[in-house]
Tab-separated table of C-alpha atoms and ligand atoms in Angstrom:
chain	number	residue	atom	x	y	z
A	101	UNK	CA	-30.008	19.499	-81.018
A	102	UNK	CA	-29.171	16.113	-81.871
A	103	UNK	CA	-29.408	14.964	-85.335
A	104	UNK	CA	-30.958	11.417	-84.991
A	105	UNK	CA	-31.791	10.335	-88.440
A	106	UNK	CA	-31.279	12.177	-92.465
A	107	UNK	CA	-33.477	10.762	-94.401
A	108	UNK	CA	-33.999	11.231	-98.152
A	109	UNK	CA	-36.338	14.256	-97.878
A	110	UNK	CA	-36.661	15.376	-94.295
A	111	UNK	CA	-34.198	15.142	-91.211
A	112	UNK	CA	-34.909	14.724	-87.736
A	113	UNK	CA	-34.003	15.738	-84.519
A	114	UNK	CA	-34.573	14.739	-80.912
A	115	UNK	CA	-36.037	17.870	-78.442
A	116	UNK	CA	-36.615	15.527	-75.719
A	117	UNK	CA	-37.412	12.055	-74.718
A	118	UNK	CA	-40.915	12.181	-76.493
A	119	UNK	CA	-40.377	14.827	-79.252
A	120	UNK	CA	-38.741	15.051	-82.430
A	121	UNK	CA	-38.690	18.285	-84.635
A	122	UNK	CA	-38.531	17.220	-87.932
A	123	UNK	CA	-36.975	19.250	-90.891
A	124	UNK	CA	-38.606	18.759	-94.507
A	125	UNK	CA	-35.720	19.726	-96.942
A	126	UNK	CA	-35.669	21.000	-100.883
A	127	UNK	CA	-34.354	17.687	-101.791
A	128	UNK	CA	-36.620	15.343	-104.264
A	129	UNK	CA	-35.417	11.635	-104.662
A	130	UNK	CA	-37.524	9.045	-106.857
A	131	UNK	CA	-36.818	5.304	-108.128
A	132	UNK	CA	-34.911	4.584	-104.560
A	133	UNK	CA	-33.008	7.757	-104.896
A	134	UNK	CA	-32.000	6.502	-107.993
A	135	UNK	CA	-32.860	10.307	-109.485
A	136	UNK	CA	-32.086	13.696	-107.093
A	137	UNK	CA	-32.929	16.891	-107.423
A	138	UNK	CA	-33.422	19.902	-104.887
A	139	UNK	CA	-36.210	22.419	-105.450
A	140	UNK	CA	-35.495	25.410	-103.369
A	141	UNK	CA	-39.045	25.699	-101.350
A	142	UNK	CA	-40.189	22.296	-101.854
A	143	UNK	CA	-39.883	21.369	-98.117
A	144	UNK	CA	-40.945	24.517	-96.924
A	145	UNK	CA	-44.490	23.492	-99.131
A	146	UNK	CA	-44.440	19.944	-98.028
A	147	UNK	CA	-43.846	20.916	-94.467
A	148	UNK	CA	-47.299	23.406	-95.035
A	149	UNK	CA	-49.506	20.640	-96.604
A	150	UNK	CA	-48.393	17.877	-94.410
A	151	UNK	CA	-49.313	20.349	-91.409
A	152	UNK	CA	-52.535	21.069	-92.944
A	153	UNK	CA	-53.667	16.989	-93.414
A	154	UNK	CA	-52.515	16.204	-90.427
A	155	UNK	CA	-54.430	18.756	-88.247
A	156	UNK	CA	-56.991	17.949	-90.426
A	157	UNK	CA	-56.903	14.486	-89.252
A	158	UNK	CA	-56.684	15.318	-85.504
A	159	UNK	CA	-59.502	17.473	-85.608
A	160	UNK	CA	-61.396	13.857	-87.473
A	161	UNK	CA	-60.351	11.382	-84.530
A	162	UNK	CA	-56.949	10.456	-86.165
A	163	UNK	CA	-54.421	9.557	-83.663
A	164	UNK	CA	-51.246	11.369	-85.151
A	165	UNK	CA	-47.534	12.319	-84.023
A	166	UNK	CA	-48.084	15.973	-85.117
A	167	UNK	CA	-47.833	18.640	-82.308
A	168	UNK	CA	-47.244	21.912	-84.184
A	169	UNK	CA	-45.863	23.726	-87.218
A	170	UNK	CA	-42.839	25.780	-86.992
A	171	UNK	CA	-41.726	28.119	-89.428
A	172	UNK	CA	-41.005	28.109	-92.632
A	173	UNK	CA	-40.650	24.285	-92.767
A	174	UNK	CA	-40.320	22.358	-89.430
A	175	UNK	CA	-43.136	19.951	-87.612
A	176	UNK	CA	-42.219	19.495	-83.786
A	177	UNK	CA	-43.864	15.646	-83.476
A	178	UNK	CA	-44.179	13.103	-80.823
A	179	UNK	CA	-41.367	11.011	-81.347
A	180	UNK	CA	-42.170	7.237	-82.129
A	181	UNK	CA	-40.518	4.012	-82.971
A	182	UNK	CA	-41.092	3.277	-87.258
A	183	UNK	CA	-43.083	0.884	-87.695
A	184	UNK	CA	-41.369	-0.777	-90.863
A	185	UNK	CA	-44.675	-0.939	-92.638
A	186	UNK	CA	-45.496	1.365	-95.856
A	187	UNK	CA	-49.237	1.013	-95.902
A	188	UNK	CA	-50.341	2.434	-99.482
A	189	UNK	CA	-53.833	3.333	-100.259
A	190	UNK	CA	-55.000	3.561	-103.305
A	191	UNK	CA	-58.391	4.691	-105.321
A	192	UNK	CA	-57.405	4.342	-108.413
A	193	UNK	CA	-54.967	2.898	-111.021
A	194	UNK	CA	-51.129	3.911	-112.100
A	195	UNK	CA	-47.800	4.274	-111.429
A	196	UNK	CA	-46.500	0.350	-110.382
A	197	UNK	CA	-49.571	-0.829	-109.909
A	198	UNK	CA	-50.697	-0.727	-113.472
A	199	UNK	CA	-46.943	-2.412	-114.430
A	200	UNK	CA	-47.679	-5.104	-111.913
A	201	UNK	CA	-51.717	-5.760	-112.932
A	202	UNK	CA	-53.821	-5.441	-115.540
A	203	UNK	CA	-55.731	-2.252	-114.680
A	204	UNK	CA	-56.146	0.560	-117.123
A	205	UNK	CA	-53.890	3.738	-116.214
A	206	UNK	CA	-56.808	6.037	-114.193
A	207	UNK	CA	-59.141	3.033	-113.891
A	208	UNK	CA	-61.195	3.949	-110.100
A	209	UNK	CA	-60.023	0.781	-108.149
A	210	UNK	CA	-63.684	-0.980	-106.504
A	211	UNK	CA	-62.647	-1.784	-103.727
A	212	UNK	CA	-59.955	1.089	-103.035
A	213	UNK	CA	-56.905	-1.183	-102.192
A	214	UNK	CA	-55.006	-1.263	-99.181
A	215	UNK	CA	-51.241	-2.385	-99.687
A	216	UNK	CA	-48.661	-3.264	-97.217
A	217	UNK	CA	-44.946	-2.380	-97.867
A	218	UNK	CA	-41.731	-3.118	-96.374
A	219	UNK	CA	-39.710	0.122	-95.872
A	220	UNK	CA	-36.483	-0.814	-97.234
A	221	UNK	CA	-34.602	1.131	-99.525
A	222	UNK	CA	-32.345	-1.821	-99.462
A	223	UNK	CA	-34.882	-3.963	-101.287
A	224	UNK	CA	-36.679	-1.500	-102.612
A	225	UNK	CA	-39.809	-1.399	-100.497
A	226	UNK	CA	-41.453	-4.771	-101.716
A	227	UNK	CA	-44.983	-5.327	-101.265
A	228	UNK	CA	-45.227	-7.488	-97.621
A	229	UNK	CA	-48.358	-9.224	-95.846
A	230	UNK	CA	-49.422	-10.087	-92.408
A	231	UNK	CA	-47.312	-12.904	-92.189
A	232	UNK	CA	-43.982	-11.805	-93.675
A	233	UNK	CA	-44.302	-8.469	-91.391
A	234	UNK	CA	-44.855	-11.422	-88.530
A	235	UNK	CA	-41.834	-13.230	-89.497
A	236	UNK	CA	-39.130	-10.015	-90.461
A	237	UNK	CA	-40.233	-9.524	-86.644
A	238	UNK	CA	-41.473	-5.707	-88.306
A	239	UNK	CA	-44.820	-5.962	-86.109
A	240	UNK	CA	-45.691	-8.301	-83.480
A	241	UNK	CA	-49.129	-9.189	-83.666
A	242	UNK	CA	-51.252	-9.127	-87.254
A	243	UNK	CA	-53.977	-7.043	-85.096
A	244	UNK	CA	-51.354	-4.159	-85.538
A	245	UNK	CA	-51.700	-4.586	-89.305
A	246	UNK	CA	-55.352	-4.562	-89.138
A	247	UNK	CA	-55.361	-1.593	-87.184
A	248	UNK	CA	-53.318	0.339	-89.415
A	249	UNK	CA	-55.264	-0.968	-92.357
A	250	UNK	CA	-58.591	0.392	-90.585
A	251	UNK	CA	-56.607	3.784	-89.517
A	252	UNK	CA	-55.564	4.182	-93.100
A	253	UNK	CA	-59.354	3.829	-94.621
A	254	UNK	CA	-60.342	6.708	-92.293
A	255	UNK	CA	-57.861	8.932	-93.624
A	256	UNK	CA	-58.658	7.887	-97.134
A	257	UNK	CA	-62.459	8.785	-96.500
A	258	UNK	CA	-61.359	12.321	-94.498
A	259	UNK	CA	-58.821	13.028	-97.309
A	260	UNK	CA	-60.540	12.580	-100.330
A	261	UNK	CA	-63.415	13.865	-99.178
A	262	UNK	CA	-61.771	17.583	-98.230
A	263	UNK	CA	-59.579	17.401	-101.191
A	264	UNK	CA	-62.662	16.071	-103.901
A	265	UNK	CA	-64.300	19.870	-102.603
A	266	UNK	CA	-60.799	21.366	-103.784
A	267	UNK	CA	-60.912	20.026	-106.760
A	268	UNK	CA	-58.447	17.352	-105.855
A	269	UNK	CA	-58.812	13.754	-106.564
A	270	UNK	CA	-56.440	11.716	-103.996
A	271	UNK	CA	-55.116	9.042	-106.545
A	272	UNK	CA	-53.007	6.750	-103.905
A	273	UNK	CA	-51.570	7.664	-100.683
A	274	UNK	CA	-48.226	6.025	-98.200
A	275	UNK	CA	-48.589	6.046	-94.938
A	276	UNK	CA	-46.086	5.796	-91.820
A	277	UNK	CA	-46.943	4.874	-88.215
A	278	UNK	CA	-44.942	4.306	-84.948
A	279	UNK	CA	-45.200	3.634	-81.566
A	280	UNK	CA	-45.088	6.381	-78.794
A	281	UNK	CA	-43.188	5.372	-75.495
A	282	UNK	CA	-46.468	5.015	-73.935
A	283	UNK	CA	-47.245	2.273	-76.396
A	284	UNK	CA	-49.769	4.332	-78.286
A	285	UNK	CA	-49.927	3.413	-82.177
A	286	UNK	CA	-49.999	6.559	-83.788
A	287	UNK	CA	-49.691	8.241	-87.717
A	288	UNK	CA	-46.095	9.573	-88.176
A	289	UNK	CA	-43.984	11.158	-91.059
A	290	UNK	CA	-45.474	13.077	-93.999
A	291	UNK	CA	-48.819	13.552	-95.846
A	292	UNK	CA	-47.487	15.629	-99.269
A	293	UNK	CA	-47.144	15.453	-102.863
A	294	UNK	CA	-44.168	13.734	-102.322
A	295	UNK	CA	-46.119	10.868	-100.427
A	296	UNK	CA	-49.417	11.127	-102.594
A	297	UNK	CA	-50.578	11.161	-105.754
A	298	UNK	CA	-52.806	14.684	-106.644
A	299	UNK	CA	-54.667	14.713	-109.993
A	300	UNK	CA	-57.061	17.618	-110.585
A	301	UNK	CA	-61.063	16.803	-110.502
A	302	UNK	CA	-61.437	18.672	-113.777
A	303	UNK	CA	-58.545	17.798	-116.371
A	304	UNK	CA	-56.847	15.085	-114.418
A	305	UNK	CA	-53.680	17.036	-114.736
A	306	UNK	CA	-51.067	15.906	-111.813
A	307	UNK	CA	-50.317	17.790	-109.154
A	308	UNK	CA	-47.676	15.703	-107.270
A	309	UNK	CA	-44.496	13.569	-107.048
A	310	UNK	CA	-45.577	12.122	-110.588
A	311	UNK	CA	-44.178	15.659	-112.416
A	312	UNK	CA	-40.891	15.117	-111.086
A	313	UNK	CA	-40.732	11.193	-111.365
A	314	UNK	CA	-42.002	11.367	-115.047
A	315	UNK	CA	-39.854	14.847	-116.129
A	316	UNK	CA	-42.872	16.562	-116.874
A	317	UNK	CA	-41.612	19.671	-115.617
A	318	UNK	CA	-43.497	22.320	-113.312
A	319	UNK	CA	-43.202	20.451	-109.922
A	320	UNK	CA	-43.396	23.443	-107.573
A	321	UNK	CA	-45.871	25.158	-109.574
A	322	UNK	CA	-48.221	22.022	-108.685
A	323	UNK	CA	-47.383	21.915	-105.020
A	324	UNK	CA	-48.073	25.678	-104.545
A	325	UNK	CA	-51.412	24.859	-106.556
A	326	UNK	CA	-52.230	22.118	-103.941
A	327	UNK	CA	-51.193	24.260	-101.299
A	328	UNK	CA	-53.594	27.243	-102.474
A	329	UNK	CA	-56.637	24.979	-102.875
A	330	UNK	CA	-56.699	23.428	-99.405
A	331	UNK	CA	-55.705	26.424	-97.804
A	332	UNK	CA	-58.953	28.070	-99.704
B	667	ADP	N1	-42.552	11.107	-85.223
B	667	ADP	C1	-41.480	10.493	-85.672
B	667	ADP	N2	-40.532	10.016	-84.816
B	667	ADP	C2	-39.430	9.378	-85.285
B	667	ADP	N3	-39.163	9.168	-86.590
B	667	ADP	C3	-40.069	9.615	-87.484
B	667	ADP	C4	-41.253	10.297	-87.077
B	667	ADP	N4	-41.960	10.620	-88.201
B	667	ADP	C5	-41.239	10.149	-89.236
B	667	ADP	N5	-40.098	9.550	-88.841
B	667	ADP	C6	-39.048	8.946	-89.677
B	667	ADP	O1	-38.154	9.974	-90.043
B	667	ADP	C7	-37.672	9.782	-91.361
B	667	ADP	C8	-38.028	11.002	-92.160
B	667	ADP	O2	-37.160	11.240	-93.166
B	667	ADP	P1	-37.379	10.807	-94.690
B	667	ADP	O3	-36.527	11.735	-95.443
B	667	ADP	O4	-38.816	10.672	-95.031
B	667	ADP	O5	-36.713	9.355	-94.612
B	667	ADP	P2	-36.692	8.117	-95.586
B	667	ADP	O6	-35.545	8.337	-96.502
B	667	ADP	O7	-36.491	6.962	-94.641
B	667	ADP	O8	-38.026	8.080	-96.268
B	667	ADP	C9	-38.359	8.550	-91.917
B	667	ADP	O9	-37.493	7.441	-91.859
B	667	ADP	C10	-39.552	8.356	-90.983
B	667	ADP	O10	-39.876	6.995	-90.847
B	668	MG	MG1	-39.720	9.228	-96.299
């Protein structure tokens, strides 16, 4: 199999022309891979919940690059073309986007805010709009960004409604979407709590990224939690 790209978390591999089987591995990177660590299991979670959302999202009219699961911690995908586009969603308030505005850590964001990213690590993924994405040449038309914008408020309404009856409130969310060869624009990479934020309903504890980013300790207890509740 031939190792096309090794990412910070997950590597991938091209099976054939269309398909890619991509490997989620133990390691945890935050800050730009600034801080590392490897958390024997954490893919094999990761690989789990991302399955779960993103059947989840099939089954709800999502167009998505997942085919199937393969144990303990592969996807086989439909291989597309990165977009260079983070789109973040998020419902409510902390991390960067309390540093950069004056919301209150926790404050439930009216509207929920839809963000656009460029995915650099190189300059540290800055927040883009239509018309930058235009000019870096990252999209070609701004009705790509609007339908990734609309694509990612349909997950946010599917996710947080499934999770909210877990007992999960989705905080923020990244997404990642390509093009197939066929031209189709479709959701790729990873929905986890290394691409979300997970606090729970009740005590607002966190159950994602956040433990490891912060030091707070406990990070695969959390994902196993998460894993538990929306396999329930
Ligand atoms: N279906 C797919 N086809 C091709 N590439 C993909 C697909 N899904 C995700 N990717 C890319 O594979 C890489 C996954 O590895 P990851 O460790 O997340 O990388 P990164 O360090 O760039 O975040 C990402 O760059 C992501 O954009
Ligand atoms: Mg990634």
């Amino acid at each position: 199999m031939k190792l096309i790209y090794r990412g910070k978390a997950k590597d991938v591999y091209e099976l054939d022309e269309d398909k890619v089987l991509i490997e989620f591995r133990d390691d945890l990177t935050a800050g730009d891979g600034a801080k590392k660590a490897t958390k024997e299991g954490k893919g094999q979670l990761n690989a789990e919940i991302s399955a779960k959302f993103m059947e989840l999202l099939s089954k709800n009219g999502i167009p998505t690059h997942f085919i199937k699961f393969e144990k303990p911690n592969r996807h086989v995908a439909k291989k597309v073309e990165i977009i260079r586009v983070e789109v973040i969603c998020r419902n409510f308030a902390t991390g960067s986007f309390v540093r950069r505005y004056p919301f209150k850590d926790g404050q439930e964001l009216s509207p929920h805010v839809v963000e656009f990213g460029f995915k650099s690590d190189e300059y540290h993924d800055p927040m883009i709009n239509e018309d930058i994405a235009m000019a870096l040449k990252l999209v070609s038309s701004e009705e790509e960004m609007k339908e990734m914008k609309r694509i990612t408020l349909k997950v946010n309404d599917i996710l947080s409604e499934f999770l909210l009856k877990k007992g999960i409130i989705l905080v923020d969310f990244k997404l990642e979407f390509g093009y197939t060869g066929d031209g189709k624009l479709i959701l790729a990479d990873e929905i986890s709590p290394d691409t979300c934020r997970f606090w729970d309903a009740e005590t607002r504890e966190i159950m994602d990224k956040d433990r490891f980013r912060r030091g707070l300790g406990d990070v695969l207890h959390f994902y196993r939690e998460v894993k538990r509740r929306i396999e329930k």
